[in-house]
N, CA and C atoms as an extended XYZ file, in Angstrom:
291
Properties=species:S:1:pos:R:3:atomname:S:1:resname:S:1:resid:I:1 pbc="F F F"
N        32.172      231.440      134.445 N   MET     1
C        33.504      230.895      134.264 CA  MET     1
C        33.521      229.395      134.540 C   MET     1
N        32.834      228.947      135.587 N   VAL     2
C        32.809      227.521      135.911 CA  VAL     2
C        32.169      226.741      134.774 C   VAL     2
N        31.093      227.255      134.223 N   GLY     3
C        30.434      226.602      133.093 CA  GLY     3
C        31.353      226.497      131.888 C   GLY     3
N        32.141      227.541      131.645 N   ASP     4
C        33.097      227.511      130.523 CA  ASP     4
C        34.139      226.418      130.727 C   ASP     4
N        34.634      226.291      131.950 N   VAL     5
C        35.632      225.263      132.256 CA  VAL     5
C        35.012      223.880      132.060 C   VAL     5
N        33.808      223.693      132.549 N   GLN     6
C        33.131      222.405      132.386 CA  GLN     6
C        32.905      222.078      130.909 C   GLN     6
N        32.527      223.065      130.121 N   ASP     7
C        32.320      222.851      128.686 CA  ASP     7
C        33.618      222.449      127.990 C   ASP     7
N        34.707      223.113      128.338 N   VAL     8
C        36.003      222.803      127.731 CA  VAL     8
C        36.417      221.375      128.072 C   VAL     8
N        36.278      221.001      129.340 N   ILE     9
C        36.654      219.645      129.761 CA  ILE     9
C        35.770      218.611      129.073 C   ILE     9
N        34.473      218.854      129.041 N   ALA    10
C        33.554      217.904      128.408 CA  ALA    10
C        33.889      217.722      126.933 C   ALA    10
N        34.204      218.792      126.239 N   THR    11
C        34.530      218.707      124.822 CA  THR    11
C        35.865      218.025      124.599 C   THR    11
N        36.888      218.411      125.368 N   ALA    12
C        38.229      217.857      125.182 CA  ALA    12
C        38.287      216.373      125.507 C   ALA    12
N        37.641      215.965      126.570 N   LEU    13
C        37.754      214.590      127.026 CA  LEU    13
C        36.597      213.706      126.567 C   LEU    13
N        35.398      214.239      126.570 N   GLY    14
C        34.241      213.444      126.174 CA  GLY    14
C        33.885      213.582      124.714 C   GLY    14
N        34.247      214.691      124.127 N   GLY    15
C        33.975      214.922      122.723 CA  GLY    15
C        32.744      215.785      122.504 C   GLY    15
N        32.594      216.229      121.273 N   GLN    16
C        31.462      217.052      120.891 CA  GLN    16
C        31.088      216.704      119.466 C   GLN    16
N        29.804      216.654      119.220 N   ALA    17
C        29.338      216.376      117.862 CA  ALA    17
C        29.747      217.528      116.947 C   ALA    17
N        30.480      217.206      115.880 N   ALA    18
C        30.964      218.228      114.954 CA  ALA    18
C        30.109      218.299      113.700 C   ALA    18
N        29.614      217.161      113.260 N   THR    19
C        28.805      217.101      112.048 CA  THR    19
C        28.123      215.746      111.986 C   THR    19
N        27.361      215.520      110.951 N   ASN    20
C        26.739      214.226      110.694 CA  ASN    20
C        27.178      213.749      109.330 C   ASN    20
N        27.230      212.447      109.166 N   THR    21
C        27.510      211.877      107.860 CA  THR    21
C        26.375      210.927      107.511 C   THR    21
N        26.038      210.868      106.257 N   VAL    22
C        24.962      209.999      105.800 CA  VAL    22
C        25.560      208.956      104.879 C   VAL    22
N        25.317      207.704      105.212 N   GLU    23
C        25.783      206.594      104.387 CA  GLU    23
C        24.568      205.756      104.037 C   GLU    23
N        24.131      205.909      102.796 N   GLY    24
C        22.891      205.230      102.398 CA  GLY    24
C        21.729      205.820      103.167 C   GLY    24
N        20.999      204.970      103.874 N   ARG    25
C        19.857      205.435      104.679 CA  ARG    25
C        20.233      205.662      106.139 C   ARG    25
N        21.490      205.423      106.460 N   GLU    26
C        21.936      205.562      107.843 CA  GLU    26
C        22.642      206.893      108.063 C   GLU    26
N        22.411      207.464      109.233 N   ARG    27
C        23.014      208.747      109.600 CA  ARG    27
C        23.871      208.534      110.845 C   ARG    27
N        25.101      209.053      110.805 N   TYR    28
C        26.025      208.911      111.925 CA  TYR    28
C        26.508      210.281      112.363 C   TYR    28
N        26.653      210.445      113.678 N   THR    29
C        27.220      211.667      114.228 CA  THR    29
C        28.736      211.515      114.266 C   THR    29
N        29.447      212.555      113.851 N   VAL    30
C        30.905      212.564      113.915 CA  VAL    30
C        31.292      213.320      115.180 C   VAL    30
N        31.920      212.613      116.119 N   ASN    31
C        32.303      213.167      117.401 CA  ASN    31
C        33.795      213.510      117.374 C   ASN    31
N        34.160      214.706      117.840 N   VAL    32
C        35.555      215.147      117.830 CA  VAL    32
C        36.027      215.324      119.269 C   VAL    32
N        37.213      214.746      119.565 N   ARG    33
C        37.822      214.927      120.882 CA  ARG    33
C        39.314      214.673      120.760 C   ARG    33
N        40.053      214.960      121.836 N   TYR    34
C        41.490      214.729      121.832 CA  TYR    34
C        41.776      213.228      121.727 C   TYR    34
N        42.942      212.847      121.183 N   PRO    35
C        43.306      211.426      121.093 CA  PRO    35
C        43.396      210.779      122.474 C   PRO    35
N        43.193      209.450      122.521 N   ARG    36
C        43.190      208.698      123.782 CA  ARG    36
C        44.481      208.909      124.588 C   ARG    36
N        45.643      208.871      123.928 N   ALA    37
C        46.916      209.044      124.637 CA  ALA    37
C        46.962      210.394      125.355 C   ALA    37
N        46.451      211.415      124.716 N   PHE    38
C        46.425      212.750      125.319 CA  PHE    38
C        45.446      212.774      126.494 C   PHE    38
N        44.257      212.181      126.302 N   ARG    39
C        43.217      212.216      127.332 CA  ARG    39
C        43.607      211.472      128.598 C   ARG    39
N        44.570      210.561      128.521 N   SER    40
C        44.963      209.803      129.702 CA  SER    40
C        46.200      210.390      130.394 C   SER    40
N        46.671      211.539      129.936 N   ASP    41
C        47.854      212.180      130.512 CA  ASP    41
C        47.445      213.474      131.225 C   ASP    41
N        47.318      213.433      132.558 N   PRO    42
C        46.867      214.620      133.296 CA  PRO    42
C        47.716      215.862      133.045 C   PRO    42
N        49.037      215.683      132.923 N   ARG    43
C        49.909      216.842      132.703 CA  ARG    43
C        49.613      217.483      131.347 C   ARG    43
N        49.444      216.665      130.319 N   ALA    44
C        49.135      217.199      128.987 CA  ALA    44
C        47.792      217.921      128.996 C   ALA    44
N        46.821      217.331      129.671 N   ILE    45
C        45.501      217.973      129.761 CA  ILE    45
C        45.629      219.323      130.448 C   ILE    45
N        46.323      219.350      131.569 N   ALA    46
C        46.468      220.590      132.336 CA  ALA    46
C        47.202      221.672      131.559 C   ALA    46
N        48.209      221.275      130.780 N   ASP    47
C        49.033      222.254      130.070 CA  ASP    47
C        48.477      222.662      128.708 C   ASP    47
N        47.834      221.746      128.014 N   GLU    48
C        47.448      221.998      126.619 CA  GLU    48
C        45.997      222.412      126.408 C   GLU    48
N        45.092      221.975      127.273 N   VAL    49
C        43.683      222.359      127.116 CA  VAL    49
C        43.541      223.817      127.517 C   VAL    49
N        43.006      224.612      126.614 N   GLN    50
C        42.875      226.057      126.838 CA  GLN    50
C        41.446      226.426      127.226 C   GLN    50
N        41.320      227.280      128.226 N   VAL    51
C        40.028      227.748      128.716 CA  VAL    51
C        39.865      229.213      128.319 C   VAL    51
N        38.744      229.562      127.664 N   PRO    52
C        38.548      230.963      127.269 CA  PRO    52
C        38.289      231.869      128.481 C   PRO    52
N        38.817      233.074      128.418 N   LEU    53
C        38.595      234.072      129.459 CA  LEU    53
C        37.446      234.988      129.048 C   LEU    53
N        36.687      235.485      130.016 N   PRO    54
C        35.550      236.362      129.691 CA  PRO    54
C        35.951      237.606      128.882 C   PRO    54
N        37.140      238.156      129.146 N   ALA    55
C        37.571      239.370      128.459 CA  ALA    55
C        38.330      239.070      127.164 C   ALA    55
N        38.415      237.791      126.810 N   GLY    56
C        39.156      237.391      125.618 CA  GLY    56
C        40.452      236.696      125.988 C   GLY    56
N        40.989      235.955      125.070 N   GLY    57
C        42.202      235.199      125.329 CA  GLY    57
C        41.888      233.878      126.000 C   GLY    57
N        42.933      233.117      126.286 N   THR    58
C        42.769      231.823      126.934 CA  THR    58
C        43.881      231.600      127.952 C   THR    58
N        43.657      230.649      128.856 N   VAL    59
C        44.680      230.211      129.811 CA  VAL    59
C        44.670      228.693      129.829 C   VAL    59
N        45.812      228.071      130.175 N   PRO    60
C        45.821      226.610      130.301 CA  PRO    60
C        44.881      226.172      131.430 C   PRO    60
N        44.307      225.001      131.275 N   LEU    61
C        43.385      224.471      132.281 CA  LEU    61
C        44.013      224.441      133.670 C   LEU    61
N        45.321      224.191      133.767 N   ARG    62
C        46.001      224.130      135.081 CA  ARG    62
C        45.889      225.435      135.861 C   ARG    62
N        45.613      226.550      135.160 N   GLU    63
C        45.475      227.847      135.840 CA  GLU    63
C        44.160      227.965      136.613 C   GLU    63
N        43.187      227.141      136.248 N   VAL    64
C        41.861      227.275      136.871 CA  VAL    64
C        41.361      225.984      137.509 C   VAL    64
N        42.107      224.886      137.349 N   ALA    65
C        41.651      223.609      137.904 CA  ALA    65
C        42.837      222.708      138.207 C   ALA    65
N        42.632      221.781      139.127 N   ARG    66
C        43.632      220.747      139.413 CA  ARG    66
C        43.242      219.528      138.584 C   ARG    66
N        44.191      218.991      137.832 N   VAL    67
C        43.922      217.847      136.968 CA  VAL    67
C        44.687      216.650      137.505 C   VAL    67
N        43.964      215.578      137.821 N   GLU    68
C        44.600      214.371      138.334 CA  GLU    68
C        43.758      213.149      137.990 C   GLU    68
N        44.415      212.001      137.890 N   LEU    69
C        43.696      210.747      137.684 CA  LEU    69
C        43.255      210.219      139.031 C   LEU    69
N        42.016      209.797      139.122 N   THR    70
C        41.511      209.168      140.339 CA  THR    70
C        40.719      207.932      139.947 C   THR    70
N        40.545      207.050      140.876 N   ARG    71
C        39.769      205.844      140.626 CA  ARG    71
C        38.301      206.169      140.890 C   ARG    71
N        37.474      205.859      139.917 N   GLY    72
C        36.053      206.131      140.054 CA  GLY    72
C        35.264      204.850      140.224 C   GLY    72
N        33.965      204.976      140.280 N   ALA    73
C        33.087      203.814      140.400 CA  ALA    73
C        33.171      202.968      139.135 C   ALA    73
N        33.149      201.654      139.287 N   LEU    74
C        33.183      200.758      138.130 CA  LEU    74
C        31.848      200.738      137.407 C   LEU    74
N        30.776      200.904      138.162 N   ALA    75
C        29.442      200.912      137.558 CA  ALA    75
C        28.499      201.644      138.500 C   ALA    75
N        27.459      202.197      137.943 N   ALA    76
C        26.467      202.885      138.758 CA  ALA    76
C        25.600      201.846      139.468 C   ALA    76
N        25.245      202.095      140.728 N   PRO    77
C        24.351      201.172      141.426 CA  PRO    77
C        23.016      201.075      140.679 C   PRO    77
N        22.365      199.961      140.799 N   ALA    78
C        21.110      199.716      140.080 CA  ALA    78
C        20.087      200.821      140.337 C   ALA    78
N        20.033      201.338      141.549 N   ARG    79
C        19.024      202.365      141.859 CA  ARG    79
C        19.259      203.674      141.114 C   ARG    79
N        20.508      203.885      140.607 N   LEU    80
C        20.825      205.120      139.902 CA  LEU    80
C        20.754      204.970      138.382 C   LEU    80
N        20.633      203.743      137.886 N   ARG    81
C        20.574      203.524      136.444 CA  ARG    81
C        19.195      203.892      135.916 C   ARG    81
N        19.173      204.510      134.769 N   ALA    82
C        17.906      204.875      134.139 CA  ALA    82
C        17.354      203.645      133.412 C   ALA    82
N        16.052      203.521      133.415 N   LEU    83
C        15.425      202.454      132.656 CA  LEU    83
C        15.345      202.873      131.199 C   LEU    83
N        15.625      201.950      130.323 N   ALA    84
C        15.551      202.235      128.895 CA  ALA    84
C        14.486      201.347      128.277 C   ALA    84
N        13.819      201.860      127.293 N   GLY    85
C        12.794      201.075      126.614 CA  GLY    85
C        12.321      201.806      125.388 C   GLY    85
N        11.388      201.228      124.714 N   SER    86
C        10.832      201.885      123.548 CA  SER    86
C         9.346      201.566      123.480 C   SER    86
N         8.634      202.373      122.755 N   ALA    87
C         7.195      202.165      122.573 CA  ALA    87
C         6.837      202.534      121.153 C   ALA    87
N         5.849      201.865      120.615 N   ARG    88
C         5.366      202.167      119.274 CA  ARG    88
C         3.881      202.469      119.345 C   ARG    88
N         3.465      203.386      118.523 N   SER    89
C         2.049      203.713      118.426 CA  SER    89
C         1.369      202.723      117.499 C   SER    89
N         0.141      202.333      117.785 N   PRO    90
C        -0.574      201.476      116.844 CA  PRO    90
C        -0.633      202.163      115.474 C   PRO    90
N        -0.320      201.426      114.449 N   GLY    91
C        -0.353      201.985      113.102 CA  GLY    91
C         0.961      202.612      112.659 C   GLY    91
N         1.936      202.716      113.575 N   ALA    92
C         3.230      203.281      113.179 CA  ALA    92
C         3.959      202.292      112.294 C   ALA    92
N         4.807      202.801      111.424 N   ALA    93
C         5.567      201.942      110.514 CA  ALA    93
C         6.332      200.906      111.323 C   ALA    93
N         6.190      199.661      110.952 N   GLY    94
C         6.930      198.595      111.609 CA  GLY    94
C         6.253      198.035      112.857 C   GLY    94
N         5.140      198.636      113.292 N   SER    95
C         4.472      198.097      114.488 CA  SER    95
C         3.566      196.962      114.085 C   SER    95
N         3.317      196.079      115.040 N   LYS    96
C         2.470      194.917      114.792 CA  LYS    96
C         1.194      195.076      115.603 C   LYS    96
N         0.432      196.100      115.281 N   ALA    97
C        -0.781      196.370      116.051 CA  ALA    97
C        -1.982      195.762      115.389 C   ALA    97
């Protein structure tokens, strides 16, 4: 049940990839989520986001969670940030080996 609630919240607020679109040689993921105005209203989230029940049916998120706006961290501390980079194999397309 907790996992279901987390999935619903992640999809409603963060979005979920619904499909891909191809434009020329470029491919884009189409992400679907609730509109920004809805996502910033705790009461609307609590009342309108539906959580599936194991036996079928749904209940509003407010029935299983407390929804409130809180102030979070502005940025992750440097020690918690992941390093990003890229590497190319010699002979790979576009590499200068």
